CSV table of C-alpha atoms in Angstrom, one decimal:
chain,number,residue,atom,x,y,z
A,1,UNK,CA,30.2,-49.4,19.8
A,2,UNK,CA,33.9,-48.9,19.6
A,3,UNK,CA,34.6,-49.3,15.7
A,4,UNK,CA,38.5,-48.2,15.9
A,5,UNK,CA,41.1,-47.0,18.5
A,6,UNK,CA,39.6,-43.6,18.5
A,7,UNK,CA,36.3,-43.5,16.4
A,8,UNK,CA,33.1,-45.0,18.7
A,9,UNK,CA,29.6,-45.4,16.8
A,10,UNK,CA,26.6,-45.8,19.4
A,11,UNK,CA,22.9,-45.8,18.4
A,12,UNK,CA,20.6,-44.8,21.4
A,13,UNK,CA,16.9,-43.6,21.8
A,14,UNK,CA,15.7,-40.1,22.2
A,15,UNK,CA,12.4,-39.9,24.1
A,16,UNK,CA,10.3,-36.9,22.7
A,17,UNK,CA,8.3,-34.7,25.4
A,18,UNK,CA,4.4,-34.6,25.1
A,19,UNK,CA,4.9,-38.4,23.0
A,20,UNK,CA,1.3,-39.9,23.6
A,21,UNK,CA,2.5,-42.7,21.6
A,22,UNK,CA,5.1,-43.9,23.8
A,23,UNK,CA,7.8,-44.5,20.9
A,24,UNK,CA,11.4,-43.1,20.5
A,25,UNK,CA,13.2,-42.4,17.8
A,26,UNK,CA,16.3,-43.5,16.5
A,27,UNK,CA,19.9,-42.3,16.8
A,28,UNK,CA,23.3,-41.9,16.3
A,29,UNK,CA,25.9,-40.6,18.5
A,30,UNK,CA,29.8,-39.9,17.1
A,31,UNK,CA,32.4,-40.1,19.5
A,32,UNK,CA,36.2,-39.6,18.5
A,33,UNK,CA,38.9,-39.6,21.2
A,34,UNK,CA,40.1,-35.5,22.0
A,35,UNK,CA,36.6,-33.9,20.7
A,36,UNK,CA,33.2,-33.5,21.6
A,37,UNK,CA,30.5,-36.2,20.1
A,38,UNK,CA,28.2,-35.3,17.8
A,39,UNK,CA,25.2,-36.7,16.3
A,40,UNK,CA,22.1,-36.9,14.4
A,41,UNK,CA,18.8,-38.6,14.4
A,42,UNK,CA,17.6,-41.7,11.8
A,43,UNK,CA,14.0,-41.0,11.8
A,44,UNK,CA,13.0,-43.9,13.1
A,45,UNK,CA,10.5,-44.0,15.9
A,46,UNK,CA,10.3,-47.5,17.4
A,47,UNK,CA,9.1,-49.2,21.0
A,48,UNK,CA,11.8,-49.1,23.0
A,49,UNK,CA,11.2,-52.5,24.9
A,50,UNK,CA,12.2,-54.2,20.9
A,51,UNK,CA,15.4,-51.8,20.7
A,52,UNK,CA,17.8,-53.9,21.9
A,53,UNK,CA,20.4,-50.6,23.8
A,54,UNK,CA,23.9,-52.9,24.5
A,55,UNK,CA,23.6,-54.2,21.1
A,56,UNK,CA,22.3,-51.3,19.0
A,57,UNK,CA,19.3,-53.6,17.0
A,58,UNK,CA,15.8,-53.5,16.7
A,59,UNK,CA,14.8,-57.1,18.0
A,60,UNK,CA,12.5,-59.2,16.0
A,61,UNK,CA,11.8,-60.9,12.6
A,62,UNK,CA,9.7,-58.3,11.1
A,63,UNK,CA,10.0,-56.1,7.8
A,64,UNK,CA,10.3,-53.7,10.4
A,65,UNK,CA,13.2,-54.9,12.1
A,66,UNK,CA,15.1,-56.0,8.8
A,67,UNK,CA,14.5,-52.4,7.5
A,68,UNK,CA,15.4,-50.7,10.7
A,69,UNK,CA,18.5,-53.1,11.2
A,70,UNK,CA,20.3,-53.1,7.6
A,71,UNK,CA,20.0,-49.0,7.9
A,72,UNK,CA,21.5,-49.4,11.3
A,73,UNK,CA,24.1,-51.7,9.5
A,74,UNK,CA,24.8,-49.3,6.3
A,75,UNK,CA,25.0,-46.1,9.0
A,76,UNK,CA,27.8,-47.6,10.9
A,77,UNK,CA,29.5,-48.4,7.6
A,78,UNK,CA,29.4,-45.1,5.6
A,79,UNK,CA,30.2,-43.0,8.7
A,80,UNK,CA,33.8,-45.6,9.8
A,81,UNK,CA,34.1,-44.8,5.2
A,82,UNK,CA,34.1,-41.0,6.0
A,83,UNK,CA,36.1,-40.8,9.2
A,84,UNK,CA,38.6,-42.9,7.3
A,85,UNK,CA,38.4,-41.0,4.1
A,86,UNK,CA,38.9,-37.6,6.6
A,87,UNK,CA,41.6,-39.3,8.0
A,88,UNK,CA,43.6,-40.0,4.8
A,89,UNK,CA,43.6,-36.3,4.1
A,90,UNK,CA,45.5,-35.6,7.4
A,91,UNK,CA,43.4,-33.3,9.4
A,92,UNK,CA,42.4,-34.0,12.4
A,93,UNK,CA,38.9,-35.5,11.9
A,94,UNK,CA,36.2,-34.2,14.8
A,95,UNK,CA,32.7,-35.7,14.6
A,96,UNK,CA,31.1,-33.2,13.7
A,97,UNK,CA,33.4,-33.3,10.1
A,98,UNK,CA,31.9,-37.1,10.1
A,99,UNK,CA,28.9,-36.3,10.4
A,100,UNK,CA,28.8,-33.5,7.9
A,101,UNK,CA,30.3,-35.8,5.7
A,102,UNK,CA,27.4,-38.4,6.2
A,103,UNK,CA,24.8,-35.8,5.6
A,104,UNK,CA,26.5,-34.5,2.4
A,105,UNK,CA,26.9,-31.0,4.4
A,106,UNK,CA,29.9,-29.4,2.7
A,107,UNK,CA,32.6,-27.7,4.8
A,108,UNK,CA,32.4,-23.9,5.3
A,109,UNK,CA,34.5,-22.2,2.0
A,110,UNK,CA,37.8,-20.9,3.4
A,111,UNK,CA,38.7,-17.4,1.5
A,112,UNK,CA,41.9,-16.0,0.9
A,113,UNK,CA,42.2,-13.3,3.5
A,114,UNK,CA,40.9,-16.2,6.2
A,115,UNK,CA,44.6,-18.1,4.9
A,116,UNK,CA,46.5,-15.0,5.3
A,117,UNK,CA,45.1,-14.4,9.2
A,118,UNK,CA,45.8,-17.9,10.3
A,119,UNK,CA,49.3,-17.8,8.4
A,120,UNK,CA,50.2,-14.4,10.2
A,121,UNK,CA,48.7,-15.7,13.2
A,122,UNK,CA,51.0,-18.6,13.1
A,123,UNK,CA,54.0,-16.9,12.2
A,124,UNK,CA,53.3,-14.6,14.9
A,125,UNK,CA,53.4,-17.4,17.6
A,126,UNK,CA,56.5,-17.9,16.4
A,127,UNK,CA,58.0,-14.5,16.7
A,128,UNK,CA,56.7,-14.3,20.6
A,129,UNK,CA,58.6,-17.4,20.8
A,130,UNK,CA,61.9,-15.8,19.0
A,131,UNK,CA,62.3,-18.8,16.6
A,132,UNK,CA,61.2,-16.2,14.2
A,133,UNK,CA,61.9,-12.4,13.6
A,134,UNK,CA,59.5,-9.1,13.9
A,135,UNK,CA,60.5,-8.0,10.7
A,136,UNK,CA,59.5,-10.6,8.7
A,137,UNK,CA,56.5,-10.6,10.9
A,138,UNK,CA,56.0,-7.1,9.0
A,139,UNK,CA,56.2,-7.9,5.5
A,140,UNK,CA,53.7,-10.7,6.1
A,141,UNK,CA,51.5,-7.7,7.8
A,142,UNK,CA,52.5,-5.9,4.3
A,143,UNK,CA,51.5,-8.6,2.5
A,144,UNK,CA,47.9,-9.3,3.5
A,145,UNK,CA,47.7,-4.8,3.1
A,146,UNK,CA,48.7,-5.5,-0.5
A,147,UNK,CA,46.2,-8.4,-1.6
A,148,UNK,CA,43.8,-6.6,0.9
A,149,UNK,CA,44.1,-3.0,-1.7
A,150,UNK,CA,44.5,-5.1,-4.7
A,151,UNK,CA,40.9,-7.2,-4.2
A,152,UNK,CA,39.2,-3.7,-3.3
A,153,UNK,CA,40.7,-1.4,-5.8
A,154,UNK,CA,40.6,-4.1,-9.3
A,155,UNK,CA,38.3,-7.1,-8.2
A,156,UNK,CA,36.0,-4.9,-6.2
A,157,UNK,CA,35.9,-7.2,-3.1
A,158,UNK,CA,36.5,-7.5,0.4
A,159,UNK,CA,37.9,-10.8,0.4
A,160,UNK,CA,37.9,-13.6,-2.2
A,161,UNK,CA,36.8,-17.7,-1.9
A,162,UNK,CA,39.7,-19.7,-2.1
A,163,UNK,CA,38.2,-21.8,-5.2
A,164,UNK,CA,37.1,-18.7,-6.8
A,165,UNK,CA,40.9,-18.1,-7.3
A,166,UNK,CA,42.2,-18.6,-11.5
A,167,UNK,CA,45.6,-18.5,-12.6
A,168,UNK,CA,44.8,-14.8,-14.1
A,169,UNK,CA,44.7,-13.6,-10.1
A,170,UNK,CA,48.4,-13.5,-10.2
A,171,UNK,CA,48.7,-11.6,-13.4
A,172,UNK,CA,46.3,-8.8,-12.3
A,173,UNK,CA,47.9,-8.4,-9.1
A,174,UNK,CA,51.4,-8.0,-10.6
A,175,UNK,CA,50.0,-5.0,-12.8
A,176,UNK,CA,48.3,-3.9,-9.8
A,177,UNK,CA,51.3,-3.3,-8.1
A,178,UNK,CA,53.7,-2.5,-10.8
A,179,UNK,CA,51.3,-0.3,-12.5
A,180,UNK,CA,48.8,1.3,-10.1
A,181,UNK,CA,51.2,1.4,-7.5
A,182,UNK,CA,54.3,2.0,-8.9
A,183,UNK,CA,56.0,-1.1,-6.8
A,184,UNK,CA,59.3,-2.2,-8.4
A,185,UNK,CA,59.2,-5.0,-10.3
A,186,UNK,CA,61.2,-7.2,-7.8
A,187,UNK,CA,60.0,-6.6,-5.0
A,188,UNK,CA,55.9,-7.2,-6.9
A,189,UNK,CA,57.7,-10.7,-7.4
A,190,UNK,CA,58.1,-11.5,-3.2
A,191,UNK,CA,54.5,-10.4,-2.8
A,192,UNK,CA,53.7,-12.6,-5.5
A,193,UNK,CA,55.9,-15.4,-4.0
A,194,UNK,CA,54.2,-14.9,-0.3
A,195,UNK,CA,50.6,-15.2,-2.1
A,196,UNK,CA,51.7,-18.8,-3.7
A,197,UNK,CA,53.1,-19.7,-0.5
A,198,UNK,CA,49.5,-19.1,1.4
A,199,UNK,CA,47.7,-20.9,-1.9
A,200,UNK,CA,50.3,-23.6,-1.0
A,201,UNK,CA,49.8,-23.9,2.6
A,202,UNK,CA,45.6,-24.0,1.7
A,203,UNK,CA,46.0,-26.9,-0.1
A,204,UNK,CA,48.5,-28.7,2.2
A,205,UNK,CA,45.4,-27.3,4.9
A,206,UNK,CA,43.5,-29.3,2.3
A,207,UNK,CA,41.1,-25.8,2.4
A,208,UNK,CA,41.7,-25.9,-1.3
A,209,UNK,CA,42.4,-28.8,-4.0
A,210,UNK,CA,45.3,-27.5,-5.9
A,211,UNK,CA,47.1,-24.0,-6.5
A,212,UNK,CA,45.9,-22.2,-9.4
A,213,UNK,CA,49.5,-20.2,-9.2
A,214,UNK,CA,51.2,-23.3,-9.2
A,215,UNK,CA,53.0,-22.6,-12.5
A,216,UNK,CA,53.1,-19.1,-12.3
A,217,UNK,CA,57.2,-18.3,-12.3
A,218,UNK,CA,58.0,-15.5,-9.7
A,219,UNK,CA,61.2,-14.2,-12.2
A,220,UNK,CA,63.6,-11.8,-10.4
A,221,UNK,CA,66.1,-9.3,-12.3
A,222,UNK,CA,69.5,-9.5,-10.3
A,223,UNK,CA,70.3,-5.5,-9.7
A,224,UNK,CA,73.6,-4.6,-10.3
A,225,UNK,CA,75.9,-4.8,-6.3
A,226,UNK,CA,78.2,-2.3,-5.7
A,227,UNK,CA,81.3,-4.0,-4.7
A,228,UNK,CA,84.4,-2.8,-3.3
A,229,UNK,CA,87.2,-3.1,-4.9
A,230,UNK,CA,91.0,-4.4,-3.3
A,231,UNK,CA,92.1,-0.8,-3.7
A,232,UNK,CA,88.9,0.4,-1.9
A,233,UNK,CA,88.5,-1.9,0.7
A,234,UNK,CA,92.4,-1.1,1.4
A,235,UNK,CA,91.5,2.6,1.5
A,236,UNK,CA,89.1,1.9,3.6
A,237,UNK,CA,90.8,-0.1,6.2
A,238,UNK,CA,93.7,2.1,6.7
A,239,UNK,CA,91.6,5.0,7.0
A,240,UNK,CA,91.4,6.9,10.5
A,241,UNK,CA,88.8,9.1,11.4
A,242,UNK,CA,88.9,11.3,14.8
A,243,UNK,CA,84.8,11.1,14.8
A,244,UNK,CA,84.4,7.8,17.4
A,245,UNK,CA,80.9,7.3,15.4
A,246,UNK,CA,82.8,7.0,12.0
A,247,UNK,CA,85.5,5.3,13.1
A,248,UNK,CA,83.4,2.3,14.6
A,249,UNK,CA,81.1,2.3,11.7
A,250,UNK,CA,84.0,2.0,9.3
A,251,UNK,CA,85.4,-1.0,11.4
A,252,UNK,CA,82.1,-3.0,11.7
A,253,UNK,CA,81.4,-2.2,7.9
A,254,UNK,CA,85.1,-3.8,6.9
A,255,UNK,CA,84.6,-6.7,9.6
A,256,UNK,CA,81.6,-7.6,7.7
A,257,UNK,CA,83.6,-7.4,4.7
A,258,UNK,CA,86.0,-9.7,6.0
A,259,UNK,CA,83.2,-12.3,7.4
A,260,UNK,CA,80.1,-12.0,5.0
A,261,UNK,CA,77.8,-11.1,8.4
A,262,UNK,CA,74.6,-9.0,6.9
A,263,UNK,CA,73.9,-6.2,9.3
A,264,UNK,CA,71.5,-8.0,11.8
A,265,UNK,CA,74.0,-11.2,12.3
A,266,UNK,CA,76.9,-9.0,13.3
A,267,UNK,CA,75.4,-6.4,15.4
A,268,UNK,CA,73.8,-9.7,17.6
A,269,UNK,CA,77.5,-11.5,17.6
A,270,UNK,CA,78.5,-12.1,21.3
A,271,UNK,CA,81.5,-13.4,22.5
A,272,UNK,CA,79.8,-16.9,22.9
A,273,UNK,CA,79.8,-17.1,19.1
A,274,UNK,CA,83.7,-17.5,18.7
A,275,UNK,CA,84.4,-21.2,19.5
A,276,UNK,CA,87.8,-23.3,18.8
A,277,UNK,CA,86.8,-25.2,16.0
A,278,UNK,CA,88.1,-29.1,14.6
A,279,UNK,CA,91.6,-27.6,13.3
A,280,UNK,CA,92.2,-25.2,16.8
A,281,UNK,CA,91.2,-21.9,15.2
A,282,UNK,CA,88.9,-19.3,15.9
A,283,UNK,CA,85.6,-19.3,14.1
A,284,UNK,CA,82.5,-18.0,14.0
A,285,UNK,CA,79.4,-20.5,14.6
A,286,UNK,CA,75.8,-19.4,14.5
A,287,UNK,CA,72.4,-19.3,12.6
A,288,UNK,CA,71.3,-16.9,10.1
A,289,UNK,CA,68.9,-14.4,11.5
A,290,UNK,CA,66.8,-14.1,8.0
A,291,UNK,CA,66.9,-18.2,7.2
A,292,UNK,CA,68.4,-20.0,10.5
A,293,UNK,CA,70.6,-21.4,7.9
A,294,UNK,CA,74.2,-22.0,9.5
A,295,UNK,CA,76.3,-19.9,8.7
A,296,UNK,CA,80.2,-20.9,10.2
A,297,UNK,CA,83.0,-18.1,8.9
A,298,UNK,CA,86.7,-18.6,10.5
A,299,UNK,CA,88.1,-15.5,11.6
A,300,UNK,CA,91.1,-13.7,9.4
A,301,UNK,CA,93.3,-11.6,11.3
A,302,UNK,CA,92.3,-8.6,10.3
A,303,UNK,CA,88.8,-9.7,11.6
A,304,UNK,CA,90.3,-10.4,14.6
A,305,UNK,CA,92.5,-7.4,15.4
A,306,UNK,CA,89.2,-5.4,14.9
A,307,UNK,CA,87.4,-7.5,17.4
A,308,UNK,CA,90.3,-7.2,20.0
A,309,UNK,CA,90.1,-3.3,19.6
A,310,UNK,CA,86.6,-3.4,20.8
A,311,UNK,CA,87.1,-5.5,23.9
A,312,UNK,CA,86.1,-3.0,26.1
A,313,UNK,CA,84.0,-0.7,24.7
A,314,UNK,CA,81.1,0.3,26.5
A,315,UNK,CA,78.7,-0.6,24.5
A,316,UNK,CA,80.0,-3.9,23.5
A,317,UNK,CA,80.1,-4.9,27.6
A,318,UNK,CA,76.8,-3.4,28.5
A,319,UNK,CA,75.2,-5.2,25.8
A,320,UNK,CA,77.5,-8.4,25.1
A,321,UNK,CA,77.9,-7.9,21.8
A,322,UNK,CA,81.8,-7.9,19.9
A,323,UNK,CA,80.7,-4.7,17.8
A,324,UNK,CA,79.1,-1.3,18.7
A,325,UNK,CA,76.5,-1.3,16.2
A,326,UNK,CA,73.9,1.1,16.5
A,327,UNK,CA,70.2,0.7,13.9
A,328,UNK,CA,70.6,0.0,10.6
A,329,UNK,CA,69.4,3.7,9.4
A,330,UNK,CA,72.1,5.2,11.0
A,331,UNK,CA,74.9,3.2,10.7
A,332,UNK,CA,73.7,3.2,6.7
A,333,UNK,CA,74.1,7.1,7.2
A,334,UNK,CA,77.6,7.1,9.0
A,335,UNK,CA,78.4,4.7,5.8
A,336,UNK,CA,77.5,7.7,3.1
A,337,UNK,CA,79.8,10.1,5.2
A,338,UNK,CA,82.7,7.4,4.9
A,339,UNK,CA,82.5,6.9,1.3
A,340,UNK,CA,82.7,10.4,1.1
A,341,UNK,CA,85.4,10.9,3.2
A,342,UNK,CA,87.6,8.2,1.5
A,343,UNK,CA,86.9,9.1,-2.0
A,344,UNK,CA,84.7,5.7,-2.2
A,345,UNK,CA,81.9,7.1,-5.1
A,346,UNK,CA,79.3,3.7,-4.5
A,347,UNK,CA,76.4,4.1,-2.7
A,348,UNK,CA,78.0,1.8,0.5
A,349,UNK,CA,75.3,0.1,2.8
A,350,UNK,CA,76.0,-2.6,5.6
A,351,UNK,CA,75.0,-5.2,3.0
A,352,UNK,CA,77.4,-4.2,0.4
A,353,UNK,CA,80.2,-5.6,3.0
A,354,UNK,CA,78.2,-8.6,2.6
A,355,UNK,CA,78.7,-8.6,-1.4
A,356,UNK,CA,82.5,-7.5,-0.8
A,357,UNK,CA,83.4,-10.6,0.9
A,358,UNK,CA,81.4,-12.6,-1.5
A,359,UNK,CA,83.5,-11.5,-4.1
A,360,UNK,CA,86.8,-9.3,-3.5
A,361,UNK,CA,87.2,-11.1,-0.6
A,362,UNK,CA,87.2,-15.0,-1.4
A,363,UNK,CA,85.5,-15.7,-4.9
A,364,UNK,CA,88.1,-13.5,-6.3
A,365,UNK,CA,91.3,-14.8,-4.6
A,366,UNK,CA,90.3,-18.6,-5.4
A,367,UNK,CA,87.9,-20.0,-2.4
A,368,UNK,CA,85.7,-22.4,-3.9
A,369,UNK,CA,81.7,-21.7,-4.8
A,370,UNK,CA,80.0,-24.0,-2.5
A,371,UNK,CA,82.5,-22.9,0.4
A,372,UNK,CA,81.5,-19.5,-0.1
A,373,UNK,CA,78.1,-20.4,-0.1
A,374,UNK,CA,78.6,-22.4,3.2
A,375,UNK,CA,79.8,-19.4,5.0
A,376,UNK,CA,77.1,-17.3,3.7
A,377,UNK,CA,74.5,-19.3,5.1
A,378,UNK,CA,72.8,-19.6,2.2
A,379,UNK,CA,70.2,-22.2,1.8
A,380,UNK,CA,70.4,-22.7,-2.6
A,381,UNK,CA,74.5,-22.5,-3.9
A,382,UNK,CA,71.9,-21.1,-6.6
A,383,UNK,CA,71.9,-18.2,-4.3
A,384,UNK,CA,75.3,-17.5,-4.3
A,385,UNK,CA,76.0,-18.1,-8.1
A,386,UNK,CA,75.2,-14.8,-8.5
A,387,UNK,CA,78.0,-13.6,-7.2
A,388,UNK,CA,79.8,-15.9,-9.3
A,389,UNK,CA,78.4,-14.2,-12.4
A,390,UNK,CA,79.8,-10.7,-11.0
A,391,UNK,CA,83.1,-11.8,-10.7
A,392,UNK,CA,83.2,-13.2,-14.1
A,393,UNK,CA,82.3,-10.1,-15.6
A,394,UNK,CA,85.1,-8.3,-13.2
A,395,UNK,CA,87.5,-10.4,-15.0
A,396,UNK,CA,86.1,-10.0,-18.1
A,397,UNK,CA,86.1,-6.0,-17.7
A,398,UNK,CA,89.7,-6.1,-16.5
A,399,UNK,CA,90.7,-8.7,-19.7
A,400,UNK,CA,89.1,-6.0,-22.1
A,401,UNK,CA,90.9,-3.2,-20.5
A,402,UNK,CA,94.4,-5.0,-20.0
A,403,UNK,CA,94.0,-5.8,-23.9
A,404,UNK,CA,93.4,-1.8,-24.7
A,405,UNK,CA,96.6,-1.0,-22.6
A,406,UNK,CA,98.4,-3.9,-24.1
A,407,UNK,CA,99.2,-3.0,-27.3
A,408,UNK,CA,102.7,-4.0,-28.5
A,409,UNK,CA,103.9,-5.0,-31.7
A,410,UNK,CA,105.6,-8.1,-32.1
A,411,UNK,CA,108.4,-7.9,-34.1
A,412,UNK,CA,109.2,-9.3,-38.0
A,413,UNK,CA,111.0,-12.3,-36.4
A,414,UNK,CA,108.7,-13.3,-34.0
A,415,UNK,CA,106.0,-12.5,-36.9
A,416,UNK,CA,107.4,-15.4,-39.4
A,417,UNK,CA,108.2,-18.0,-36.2
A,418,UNK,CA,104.8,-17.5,-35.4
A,419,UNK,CA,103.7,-17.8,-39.0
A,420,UNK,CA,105.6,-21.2,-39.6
């Protein structure tokens, strides 16, 4: 009997081999739309010339038949109460989950390493597709390694029930990794932060009832960012090398300085990213590569002229790409032999241009916060209050050592008008 669009209740008879008696018993078939039926039997053995099949009653008048026919009645009831209970939780409901539910037969326990194989497994679908990248593919990987040592080594386990999880988890698996081993404290925090997010996803799964890490606070020390100065990033610019590996490392590094592209985003730049935008000028439109955030930059001249001089470089035409970029370690190792070179005594990587441009380049010289943040791509302007912070303490630095330097006296006159 069809009880909803996609739920279907049918009681039938189930003839038992070697049954002298001639009776069947009783049951219940579960059909829902997109899965196979289930079902289960009542218990009750009856004639089947009194079972009445299109209707799904025991015919008669007889304490037999009442009996029979209100638990017929009270079945169909509590299993349309549980597929509609399932239903309001927002998984797809299968009979079998019904019928478990019926019985009182609780769901198989989901443990934690079972959330971290279908998240990775997930994520990993996404990366085949390219709406996600490898690398973060890889930290996910490093991620389940972590939790993986951490249950082994200090709970003595090779994986843990998901309800079996207490707020305490947390706390022993930042010492864990801060203490045993030897993990920075920030980057602990992101491995904390993944493990919340799979709690989180369990419970939107509904594999678990709440997340006992719900309140614990992932805190983060901001490092201190090396930061080029005007001077530098002027010494830098104008600087010529006769190496063709320097000199194209040095340009990329200041055209990120000049646009706020991290490593990844600029070496995938094609000429397809510059557009004509609304006021007729030459910008930059793409995603992010780390949060697919968008991430529009116009182009300054400088940018441009740098651009231009690549053109036709081999590499850029073989590979479509406006920069010749080679892998991160090595153009990070080109960038030491710069600094060198120009006298530059920071530790330069491709994401300090990143920094530069957040604050030499436009925080500094009056661009508004939430612009900034715009063109970084960032998804909080949280995010890119940070730099904020840095350049008030640049100004505060240079205030302190403008008032050393300026150290005049003002004269008796200017003394007594000041005075009056």
């Amino acid at each position: 009997m069809k009880v909803s669009q996609d739920l279907s209740i049918l009681f039938h008879l189930r003839y038992d081999n070697n049954n002298s008696s001639g009776k069947a018993t009783i049951c219940v078939r579960i059909t829902v739309t997109g899965f196979p039926r289930d079902g289960f039997s009542l218990g009750y053995k009856v004639d089947p010339t009194k079972f009445n099949k299109e209707a799904g009653i025991f015919m008669g008048k007889s304490a037999e038949a009442i009996e029979i026919n209100n638990q017929l009645q009270h079945v169909r009831g509590e299993l349309l109460r549980h597929y509609n209970l399932l239903k309001k939780q927002g998984s797809a409901v299968t009979p079998t989950m019904i019928k478990n539910a019926y019985l009182g037969v609780h769901q198989e326990k989901r443990t934690l390493l079972e959330v971290v194989d279908f998240h990775n497994g997930k994520f990993k679908e996404k990366v085949d597709k390219g709406k996600r990248e490898n690398s973060t593919y890889k930290k996910w990987l490093t991620t389940k390694d972590k939790i993986t040592a951490f249950l082994a080594g200090v709970l003595k386990m090779k994986d843990i029930p998901l309800e079996r999880i207490e707020f305490s988890f947390a706390e022993d698996f930042f010492d864990y990794l801060t203490l045993t081993e030897g993990i920075q404290d920030n980057t602990a925090m992101k491995y904390l932060k993944n493990t919340k997010q799979l709690l989180k996803l369990a419970v939107q799964r509904k594999w678990l009832q709440c997340n006992p890490l719900q309140d614990y606070v992932c805190s983060y020390i901001n490092p201190e960012r090396d930061i080029l100065t005007v001077a530098e990033l002027s010494t830098l610019y104008h600087k010529e090398f006769s190496i063709p590996r320097l000199q194209e490392a040095k340009d990329a590094y200041v055209f990120m300085t000049l646009t706020g592209y991290a490593y990844k985003d600029a070496q995938l730049l094609t000429p397809d990213s510059i557009t004509k935008y609304f006021d007729g000028e030459d910008w930059i439109v793409k995603n992010r590569e780390k949060t697919w955030c968008r991430e529009n930059v116009p182009l300054l001249p400088l940018a441009k002229e740098i651009l231009r001089k690549y053109r036709e470089h081999p590499h850029c035409v073989a590979n479509n790409v406006l920069l010749p970029i080679k892998s991160n370690q090595r153009f990070n190792g080109y960038l030491k032999e710069i600094a060198d070179l120009c006298g530059i005594e920071k530790n330069l990587t491709t994401h300090t241009a990143r920094h530069t441009f957040a604050t030499t380049v436009t925080l500094a010289n009056g661009v508004p916060l939430e612009t900034v943040s715009a063109m970084l791509g960032h998804k909080s302007i949280r995010t890119t209050q940070i730099y904020a912070k840095i350049v008030a303490s640049k100004v505060s630095d240079d205030m302190r050592a403008l008032k050393n330097r300026f150290n005049l006296s003002l004269p008796d006159s200017m003394l007594s008008v000041a005075v009056a």
